[in-house]
Short mmCIF file of N, CA and C and ligand atoms in Angstrom, two decimals:
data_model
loop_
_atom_site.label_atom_id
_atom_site.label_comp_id
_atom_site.label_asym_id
_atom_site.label_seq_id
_atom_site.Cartn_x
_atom_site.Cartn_y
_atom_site.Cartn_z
N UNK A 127 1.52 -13.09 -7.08
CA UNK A 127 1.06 -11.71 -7.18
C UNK A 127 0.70 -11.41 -8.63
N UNK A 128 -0.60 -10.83 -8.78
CA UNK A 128 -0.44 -10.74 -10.07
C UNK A 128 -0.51 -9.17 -10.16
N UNK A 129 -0.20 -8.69 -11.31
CA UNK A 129 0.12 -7.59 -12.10
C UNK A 129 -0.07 -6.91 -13.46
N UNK A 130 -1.07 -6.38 -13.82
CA UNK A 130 -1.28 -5.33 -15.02
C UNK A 130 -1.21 -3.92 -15.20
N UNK A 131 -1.05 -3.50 -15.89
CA UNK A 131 -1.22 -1.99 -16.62
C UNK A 131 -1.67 -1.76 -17.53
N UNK A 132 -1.78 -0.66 -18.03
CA UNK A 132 -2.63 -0.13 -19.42
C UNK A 132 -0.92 0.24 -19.64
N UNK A 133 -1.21 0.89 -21.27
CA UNK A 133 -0.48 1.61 -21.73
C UNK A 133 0.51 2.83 -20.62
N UNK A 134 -0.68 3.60 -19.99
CA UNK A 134 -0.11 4.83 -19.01
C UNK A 134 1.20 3.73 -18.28
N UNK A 135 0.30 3.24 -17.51
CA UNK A 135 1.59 2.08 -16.41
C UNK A 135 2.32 1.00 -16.83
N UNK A 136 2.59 1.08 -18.41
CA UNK A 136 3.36 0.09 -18.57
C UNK A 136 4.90 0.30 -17.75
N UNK A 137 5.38 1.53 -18.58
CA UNK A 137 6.60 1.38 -17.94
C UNK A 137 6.94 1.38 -16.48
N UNK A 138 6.47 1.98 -15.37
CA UNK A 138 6.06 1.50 -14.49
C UNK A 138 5.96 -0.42 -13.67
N UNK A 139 4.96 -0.74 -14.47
CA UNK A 139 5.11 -2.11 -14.36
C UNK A 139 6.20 -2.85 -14.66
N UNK A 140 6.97 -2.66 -15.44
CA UNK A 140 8.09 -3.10 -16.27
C UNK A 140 9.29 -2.52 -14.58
N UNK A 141 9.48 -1.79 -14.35
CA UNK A 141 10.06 -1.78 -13.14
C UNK A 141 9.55 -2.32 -11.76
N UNK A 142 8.30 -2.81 -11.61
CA UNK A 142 7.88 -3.12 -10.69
C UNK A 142 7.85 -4.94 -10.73
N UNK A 143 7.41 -5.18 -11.57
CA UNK A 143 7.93 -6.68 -12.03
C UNK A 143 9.17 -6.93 -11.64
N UNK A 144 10.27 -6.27 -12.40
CA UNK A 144 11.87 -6.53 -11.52
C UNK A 144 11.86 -6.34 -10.59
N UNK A 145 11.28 -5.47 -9.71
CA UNK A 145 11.28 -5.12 -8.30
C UNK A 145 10.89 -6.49 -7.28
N UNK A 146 9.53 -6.47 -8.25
CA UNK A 146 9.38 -7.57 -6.87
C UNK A 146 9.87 -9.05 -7.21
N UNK A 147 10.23 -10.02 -8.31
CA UNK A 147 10.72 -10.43 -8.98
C UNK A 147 12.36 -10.55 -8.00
N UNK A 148 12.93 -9.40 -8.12
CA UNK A 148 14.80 -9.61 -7.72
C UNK A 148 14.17 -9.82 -6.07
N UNK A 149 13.31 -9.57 -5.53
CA UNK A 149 12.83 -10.46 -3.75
C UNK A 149 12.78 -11.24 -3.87
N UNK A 150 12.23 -12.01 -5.07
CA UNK A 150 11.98 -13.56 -4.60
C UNK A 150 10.18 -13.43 -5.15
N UNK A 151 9.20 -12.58 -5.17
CA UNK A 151 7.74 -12.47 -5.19
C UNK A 151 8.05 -13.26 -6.53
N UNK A 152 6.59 -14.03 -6.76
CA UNK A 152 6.47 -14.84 -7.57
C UNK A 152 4.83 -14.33 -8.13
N UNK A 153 5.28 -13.27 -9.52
CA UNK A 153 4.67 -12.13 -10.31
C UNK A 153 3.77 -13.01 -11.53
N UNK A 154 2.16 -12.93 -11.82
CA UNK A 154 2.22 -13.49 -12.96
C UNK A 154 1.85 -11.80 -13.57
N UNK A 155 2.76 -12.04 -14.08
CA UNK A 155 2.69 -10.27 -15.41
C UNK A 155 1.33 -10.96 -16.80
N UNK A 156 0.28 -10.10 -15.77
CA UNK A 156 -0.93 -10.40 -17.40
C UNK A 156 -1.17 -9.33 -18.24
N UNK A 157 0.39 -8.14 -18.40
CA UNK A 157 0.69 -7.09 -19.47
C UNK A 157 -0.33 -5.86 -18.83
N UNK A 158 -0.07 -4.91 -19.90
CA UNK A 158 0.28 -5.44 -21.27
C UNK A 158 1.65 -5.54 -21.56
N UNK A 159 2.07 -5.40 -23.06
CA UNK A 159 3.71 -5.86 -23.15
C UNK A 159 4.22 -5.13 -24.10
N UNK A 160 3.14 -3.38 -24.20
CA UNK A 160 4.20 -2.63 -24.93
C UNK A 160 3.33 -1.28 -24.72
N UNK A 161 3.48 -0.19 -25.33
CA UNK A 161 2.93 0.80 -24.76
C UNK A 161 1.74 1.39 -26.14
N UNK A 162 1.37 0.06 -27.18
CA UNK A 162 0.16 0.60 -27.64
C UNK A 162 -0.96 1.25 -27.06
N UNK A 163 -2.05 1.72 -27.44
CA UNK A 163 -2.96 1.76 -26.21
C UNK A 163 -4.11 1.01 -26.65
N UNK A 164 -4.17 0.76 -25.26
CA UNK A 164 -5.35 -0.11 -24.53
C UNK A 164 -6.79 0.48 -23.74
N UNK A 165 -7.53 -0.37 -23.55
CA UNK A 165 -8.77 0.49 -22.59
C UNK A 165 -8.59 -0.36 -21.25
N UNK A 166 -8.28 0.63 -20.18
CA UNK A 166 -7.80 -0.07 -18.73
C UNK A 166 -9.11 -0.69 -18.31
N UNK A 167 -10.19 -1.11 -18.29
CA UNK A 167 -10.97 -1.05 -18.14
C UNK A 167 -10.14 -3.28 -18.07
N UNK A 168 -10.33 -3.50 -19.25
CA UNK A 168 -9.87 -4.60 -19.88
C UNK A 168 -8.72 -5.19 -19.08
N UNK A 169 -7.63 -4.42 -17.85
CA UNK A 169 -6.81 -5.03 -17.57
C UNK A 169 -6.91 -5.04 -16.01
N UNK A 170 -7.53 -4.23 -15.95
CA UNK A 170 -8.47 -3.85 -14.39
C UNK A 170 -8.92 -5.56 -14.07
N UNK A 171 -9.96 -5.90 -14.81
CA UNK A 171 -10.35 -7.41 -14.73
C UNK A 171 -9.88 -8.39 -14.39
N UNK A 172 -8.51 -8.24 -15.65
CA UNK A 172 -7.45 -9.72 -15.50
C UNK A 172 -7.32 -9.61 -14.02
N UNK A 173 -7.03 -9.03 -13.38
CA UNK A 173 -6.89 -8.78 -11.76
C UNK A 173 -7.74 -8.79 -11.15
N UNK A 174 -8.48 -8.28 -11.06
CA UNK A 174 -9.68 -7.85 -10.17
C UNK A 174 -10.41 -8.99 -10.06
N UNK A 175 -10.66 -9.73 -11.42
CA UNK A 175 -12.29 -11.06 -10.95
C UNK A 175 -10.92 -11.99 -10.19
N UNK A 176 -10.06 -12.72 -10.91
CA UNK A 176 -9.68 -13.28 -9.59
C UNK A 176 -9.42 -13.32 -8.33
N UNK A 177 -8.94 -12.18 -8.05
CA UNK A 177 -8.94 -11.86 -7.00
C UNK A 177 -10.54 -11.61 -5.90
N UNK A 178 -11.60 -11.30 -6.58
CA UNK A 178 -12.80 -10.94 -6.27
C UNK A 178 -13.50 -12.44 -5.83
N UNK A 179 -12.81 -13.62 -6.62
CA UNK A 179 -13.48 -15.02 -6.61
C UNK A 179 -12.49 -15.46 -5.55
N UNK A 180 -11.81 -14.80 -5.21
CA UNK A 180 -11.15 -15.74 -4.28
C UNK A 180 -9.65 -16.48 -4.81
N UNK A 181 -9.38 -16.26 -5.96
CA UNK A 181 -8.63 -17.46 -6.82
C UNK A 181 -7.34 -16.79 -6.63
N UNK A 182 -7.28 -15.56 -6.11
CA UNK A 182 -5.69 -14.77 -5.96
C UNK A 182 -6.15 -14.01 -4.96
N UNK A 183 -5.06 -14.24 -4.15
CA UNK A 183 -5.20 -13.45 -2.82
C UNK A 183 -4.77 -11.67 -2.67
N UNK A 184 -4.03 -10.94 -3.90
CA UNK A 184 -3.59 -9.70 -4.29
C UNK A 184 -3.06 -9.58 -5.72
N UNK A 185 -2.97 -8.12 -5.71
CA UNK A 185 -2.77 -7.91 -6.96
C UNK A 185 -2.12 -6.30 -6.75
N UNK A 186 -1.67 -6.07 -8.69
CA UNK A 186 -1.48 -4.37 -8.62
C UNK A 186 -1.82 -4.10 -9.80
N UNK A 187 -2.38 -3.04 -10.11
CA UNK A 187 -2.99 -2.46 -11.22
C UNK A 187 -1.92 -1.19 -11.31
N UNK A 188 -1.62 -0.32 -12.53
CA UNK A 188 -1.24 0.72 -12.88
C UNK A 188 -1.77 1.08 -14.12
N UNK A 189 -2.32 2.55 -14.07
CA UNK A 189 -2.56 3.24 -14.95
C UNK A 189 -1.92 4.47 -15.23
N UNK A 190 -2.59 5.14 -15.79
CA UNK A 190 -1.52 6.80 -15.91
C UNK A 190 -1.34 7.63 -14.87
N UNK A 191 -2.80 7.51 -14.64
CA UNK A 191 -3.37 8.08 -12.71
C UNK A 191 -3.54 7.16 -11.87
N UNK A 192 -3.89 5.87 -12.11
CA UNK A 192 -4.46 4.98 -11.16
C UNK A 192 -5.73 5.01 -11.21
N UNK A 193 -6.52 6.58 -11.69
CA UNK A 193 -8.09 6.75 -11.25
C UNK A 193 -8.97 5.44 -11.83
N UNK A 194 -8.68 5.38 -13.05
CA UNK A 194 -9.25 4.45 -13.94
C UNK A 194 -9.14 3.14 -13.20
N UNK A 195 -7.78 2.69 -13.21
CA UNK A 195 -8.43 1.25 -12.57
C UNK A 195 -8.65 1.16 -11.45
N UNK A 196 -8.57 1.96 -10.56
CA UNK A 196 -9.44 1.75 -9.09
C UNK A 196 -10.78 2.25 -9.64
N UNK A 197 -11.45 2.70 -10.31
CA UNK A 197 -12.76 2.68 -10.50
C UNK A 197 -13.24 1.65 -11.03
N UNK A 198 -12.47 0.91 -11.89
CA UNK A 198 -13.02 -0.09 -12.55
C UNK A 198 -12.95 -1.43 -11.93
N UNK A 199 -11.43 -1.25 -10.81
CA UNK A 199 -10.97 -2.65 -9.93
C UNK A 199 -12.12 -3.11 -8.94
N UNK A 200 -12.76 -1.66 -8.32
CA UNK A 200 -13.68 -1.83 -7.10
C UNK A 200 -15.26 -2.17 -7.59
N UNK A 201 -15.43 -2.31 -8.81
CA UNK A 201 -16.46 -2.58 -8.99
C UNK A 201 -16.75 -3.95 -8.81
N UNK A 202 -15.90 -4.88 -8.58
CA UNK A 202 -15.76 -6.63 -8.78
C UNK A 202 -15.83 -6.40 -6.90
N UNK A 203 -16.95 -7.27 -6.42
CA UNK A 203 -17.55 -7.89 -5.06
C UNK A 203 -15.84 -8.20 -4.34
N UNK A 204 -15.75 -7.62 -3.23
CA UNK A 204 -14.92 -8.47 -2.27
C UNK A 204 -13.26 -7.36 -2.41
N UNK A 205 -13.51 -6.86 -3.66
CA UNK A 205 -12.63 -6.11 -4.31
C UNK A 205 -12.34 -4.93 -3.29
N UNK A 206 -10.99 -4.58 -2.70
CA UNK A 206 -10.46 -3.18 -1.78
C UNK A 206 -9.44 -2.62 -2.59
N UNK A 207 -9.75 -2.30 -3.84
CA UNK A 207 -8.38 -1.70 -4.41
C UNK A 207 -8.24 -0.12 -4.08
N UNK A 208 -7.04 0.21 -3.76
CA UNK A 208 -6.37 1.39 -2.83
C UNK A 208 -5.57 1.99 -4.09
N UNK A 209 -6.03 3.49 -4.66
CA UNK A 209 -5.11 4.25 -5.15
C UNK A 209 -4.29 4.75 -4.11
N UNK A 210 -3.11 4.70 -4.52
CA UNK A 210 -2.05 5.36 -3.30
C UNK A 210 -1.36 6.14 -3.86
N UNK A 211 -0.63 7.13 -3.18
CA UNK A 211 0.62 8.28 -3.71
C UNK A 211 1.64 8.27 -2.74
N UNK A 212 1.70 7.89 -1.83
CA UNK A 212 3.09 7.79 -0.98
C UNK A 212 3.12 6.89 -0.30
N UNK A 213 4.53 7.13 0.81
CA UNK A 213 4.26 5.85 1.76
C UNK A 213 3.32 5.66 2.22
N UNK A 214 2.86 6.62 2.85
CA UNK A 214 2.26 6.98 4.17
C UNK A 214 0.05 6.05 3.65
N UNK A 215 0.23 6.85 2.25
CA UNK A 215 -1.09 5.89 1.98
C UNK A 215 -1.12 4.72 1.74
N UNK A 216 0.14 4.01 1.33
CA UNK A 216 0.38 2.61 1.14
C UNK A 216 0.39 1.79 1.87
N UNK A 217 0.96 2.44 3.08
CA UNK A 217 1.04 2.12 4.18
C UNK A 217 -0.58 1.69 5.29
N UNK A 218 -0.82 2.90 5.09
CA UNK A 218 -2.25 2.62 5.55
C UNK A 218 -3.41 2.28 4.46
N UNK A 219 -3.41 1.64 3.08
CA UNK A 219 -3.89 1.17 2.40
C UNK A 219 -3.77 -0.40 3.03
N UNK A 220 -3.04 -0.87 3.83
CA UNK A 220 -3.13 -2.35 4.25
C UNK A 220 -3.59 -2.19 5.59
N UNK A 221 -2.72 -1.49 6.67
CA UNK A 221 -3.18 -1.42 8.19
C UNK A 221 -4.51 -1.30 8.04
N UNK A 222 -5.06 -0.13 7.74
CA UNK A 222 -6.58 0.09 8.27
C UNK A 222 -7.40 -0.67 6.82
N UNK A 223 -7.51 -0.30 5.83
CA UNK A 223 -7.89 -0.90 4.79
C UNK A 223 -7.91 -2.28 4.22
N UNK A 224 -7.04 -2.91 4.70
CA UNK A 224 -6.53 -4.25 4.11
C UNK A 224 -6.49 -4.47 2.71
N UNK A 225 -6.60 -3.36 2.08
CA UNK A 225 -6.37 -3.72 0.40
C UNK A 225 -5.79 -4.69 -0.25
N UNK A 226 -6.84 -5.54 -0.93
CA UNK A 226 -6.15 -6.38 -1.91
C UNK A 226 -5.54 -6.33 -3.35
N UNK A 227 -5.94 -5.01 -3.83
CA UNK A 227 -5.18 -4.55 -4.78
C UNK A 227 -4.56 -2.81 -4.60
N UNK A 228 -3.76 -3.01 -4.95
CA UNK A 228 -3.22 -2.10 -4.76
C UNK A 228 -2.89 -1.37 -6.05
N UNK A 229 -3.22 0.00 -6.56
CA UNK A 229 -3.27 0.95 -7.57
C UNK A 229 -2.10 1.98 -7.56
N UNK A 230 -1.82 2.10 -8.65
CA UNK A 230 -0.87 3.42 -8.82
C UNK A 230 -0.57 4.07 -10.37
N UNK A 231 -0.36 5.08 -10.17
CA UNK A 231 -0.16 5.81 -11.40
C UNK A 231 1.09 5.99 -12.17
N UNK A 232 1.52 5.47 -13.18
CA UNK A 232 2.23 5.48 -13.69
C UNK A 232 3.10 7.15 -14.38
N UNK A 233 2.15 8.13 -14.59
CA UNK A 233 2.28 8.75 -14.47
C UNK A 233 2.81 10.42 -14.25
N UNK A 234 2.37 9.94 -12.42
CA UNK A 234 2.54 10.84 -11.14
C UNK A 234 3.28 10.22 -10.17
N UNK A 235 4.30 9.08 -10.73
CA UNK A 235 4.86 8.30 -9.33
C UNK A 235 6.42 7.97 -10.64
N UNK A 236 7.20 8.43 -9.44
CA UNK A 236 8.84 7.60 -10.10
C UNK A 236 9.10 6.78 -9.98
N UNK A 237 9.57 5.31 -10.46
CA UNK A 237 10.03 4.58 -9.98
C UNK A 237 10.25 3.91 -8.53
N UNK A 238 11.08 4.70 -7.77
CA UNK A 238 11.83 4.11 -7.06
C UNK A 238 11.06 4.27 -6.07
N UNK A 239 10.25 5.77 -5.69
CA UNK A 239 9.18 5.56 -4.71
C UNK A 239 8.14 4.69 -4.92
N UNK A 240 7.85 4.69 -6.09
CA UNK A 240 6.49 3.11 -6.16
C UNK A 240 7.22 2.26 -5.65
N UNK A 241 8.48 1.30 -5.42
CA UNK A 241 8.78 0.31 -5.36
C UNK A 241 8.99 0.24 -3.61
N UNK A 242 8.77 1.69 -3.34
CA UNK A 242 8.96 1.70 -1.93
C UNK A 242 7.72 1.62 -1.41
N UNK A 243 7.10 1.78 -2.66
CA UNK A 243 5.12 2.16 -1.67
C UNK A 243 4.69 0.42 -1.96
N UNK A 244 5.14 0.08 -2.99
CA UNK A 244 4.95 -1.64 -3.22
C UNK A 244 4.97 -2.44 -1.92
N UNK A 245 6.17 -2.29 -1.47
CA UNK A 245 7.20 -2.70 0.07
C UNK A 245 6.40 -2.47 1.16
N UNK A 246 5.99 -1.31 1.02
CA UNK A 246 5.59 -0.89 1.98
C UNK A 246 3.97 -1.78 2.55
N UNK A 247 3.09 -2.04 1.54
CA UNK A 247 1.86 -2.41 1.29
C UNK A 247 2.08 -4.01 1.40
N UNK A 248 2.85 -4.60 0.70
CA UNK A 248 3.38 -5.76 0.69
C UNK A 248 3.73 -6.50 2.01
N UNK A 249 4.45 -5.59 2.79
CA UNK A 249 5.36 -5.92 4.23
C UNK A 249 4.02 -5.85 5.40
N UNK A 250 3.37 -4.81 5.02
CA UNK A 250 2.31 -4.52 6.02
C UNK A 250 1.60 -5.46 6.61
N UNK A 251 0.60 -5.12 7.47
CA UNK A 251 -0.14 -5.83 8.40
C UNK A 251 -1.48 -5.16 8.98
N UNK A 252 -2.84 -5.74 8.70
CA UNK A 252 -3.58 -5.17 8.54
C UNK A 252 -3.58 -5.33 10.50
N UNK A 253 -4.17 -4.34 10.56
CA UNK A 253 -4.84 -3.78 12.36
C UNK A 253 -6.11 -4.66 12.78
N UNK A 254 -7.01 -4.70 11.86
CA UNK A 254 -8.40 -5.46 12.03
C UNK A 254 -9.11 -4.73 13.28
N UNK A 255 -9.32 -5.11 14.21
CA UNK A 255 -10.52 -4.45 15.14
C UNK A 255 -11.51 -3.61 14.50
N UNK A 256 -11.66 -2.46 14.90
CA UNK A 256 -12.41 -1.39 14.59
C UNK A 256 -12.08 -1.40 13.38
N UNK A 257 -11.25 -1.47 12.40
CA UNK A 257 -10.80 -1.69 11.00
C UNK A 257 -11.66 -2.62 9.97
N UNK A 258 -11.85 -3.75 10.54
CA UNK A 258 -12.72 -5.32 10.31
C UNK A 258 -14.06 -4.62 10.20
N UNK A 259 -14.37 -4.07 11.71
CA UNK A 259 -16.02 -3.65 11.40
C UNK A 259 -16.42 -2.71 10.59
N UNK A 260 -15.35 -1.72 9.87
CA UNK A 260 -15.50 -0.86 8.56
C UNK A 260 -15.26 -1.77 7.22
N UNK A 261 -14.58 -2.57 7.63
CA UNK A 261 -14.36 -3.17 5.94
C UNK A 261 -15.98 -4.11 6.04
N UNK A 262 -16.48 -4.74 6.81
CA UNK A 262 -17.58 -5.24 6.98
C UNK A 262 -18.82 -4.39 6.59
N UNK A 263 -18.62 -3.35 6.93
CA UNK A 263 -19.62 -2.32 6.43
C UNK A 263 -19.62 -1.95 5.23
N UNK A 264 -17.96 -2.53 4.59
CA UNK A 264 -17.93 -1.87 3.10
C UNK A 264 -18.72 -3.28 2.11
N UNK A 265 -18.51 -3.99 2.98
CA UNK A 265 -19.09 -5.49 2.33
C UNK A 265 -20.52 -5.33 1.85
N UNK A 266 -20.90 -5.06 3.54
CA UNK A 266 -22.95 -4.71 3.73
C UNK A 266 -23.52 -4.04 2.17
N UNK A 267 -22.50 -2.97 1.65
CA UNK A 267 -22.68 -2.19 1.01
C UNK A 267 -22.91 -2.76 -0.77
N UNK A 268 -21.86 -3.98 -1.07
CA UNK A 268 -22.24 -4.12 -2.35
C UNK A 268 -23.63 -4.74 -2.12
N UNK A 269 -24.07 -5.33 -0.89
CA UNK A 269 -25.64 -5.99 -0.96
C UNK A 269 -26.65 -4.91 -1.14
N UNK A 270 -26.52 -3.86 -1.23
CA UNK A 270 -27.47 -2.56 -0.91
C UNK A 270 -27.87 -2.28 -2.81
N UNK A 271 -29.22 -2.44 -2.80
CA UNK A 271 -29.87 -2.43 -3.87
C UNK A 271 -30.19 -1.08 -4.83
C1 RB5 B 197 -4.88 6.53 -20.70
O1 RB5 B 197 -4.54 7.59 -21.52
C2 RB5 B 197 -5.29 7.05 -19.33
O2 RB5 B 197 -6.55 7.63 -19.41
C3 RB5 B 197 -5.27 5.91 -18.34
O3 RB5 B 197 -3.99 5.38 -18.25
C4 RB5 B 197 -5.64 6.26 -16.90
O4 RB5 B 197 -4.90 7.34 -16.44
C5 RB5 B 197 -7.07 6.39 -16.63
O5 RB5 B 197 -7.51 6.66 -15.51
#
């Protein structure tokens, strides 16, 4: 799984790393590794092109809001990154969505519920059917000139 933040989501990340880390998930943390600031734009990437090439199957981004790097995550082909705020969107950020990255705000989110919305997204199981033929349509879409 890999994992970045900007400055906003460091601390954040820094709990979410232990989080998934004390399960057993096997995290590569590509930072950052202190709370200078940064342009999320820059850490959005470390995540996003691999994952976009195929070379990592998920990821999580955190920013202050999240807005930033889900704008910047979804711009990379193949890319479903899901800002979320509770269970309930985390939840359905995988069922219907199948998100491969998953966003959050460092923020607007405490601890202990991110680690539950992590779980939650993590554990999930995408639905596919009628689900498949929307994410297919979201595909059609980066071809559209
Ligand atoms: C950084 O101050 C902040 O703009 C960033 O973390 C994020 O919230 C952007 O969307």
């Amino acid at each position: 799984m890999l994992i970045a933040s900007d400055h906003g989501g460091f601390e954040l990340k820094q709990a979410l790393v232990a989080h998934l880390r004390n399960q057993g998930v096997e995290v590569d943390d590509l930072g950052v590794n202190n709370l200078d600031s940064v342009d999320y734009p820059d850490y959005a990437a470390l995540v996003a092109e691999p994952v976009s090439q195929g070379k990592e199957e998920s990821g999580i981004l955190i920013c202050g809001t999240g807005i930033g790097m889900s704008i910047a995550a979804n711009k990379f082909p193949g890319v479903r990154a899901a800002l979320v705020h509770d269970q309930f969107t985390a939840q359905m950020s995988k069922e219907h969505n199948n998100a491969n990255i998953l966003v959050l705000g460092g923020r607007v989110l405490n601890p202990d519920d991110a680690c539950r919305m992590v779980d939650v997204w993590l554990h999930g199981v995408f639905e596919g059917g009628r689900h498949q033929n929307r994410l297919n349509k979201i595909a059609e879409l980066e071809h559209v000139e």
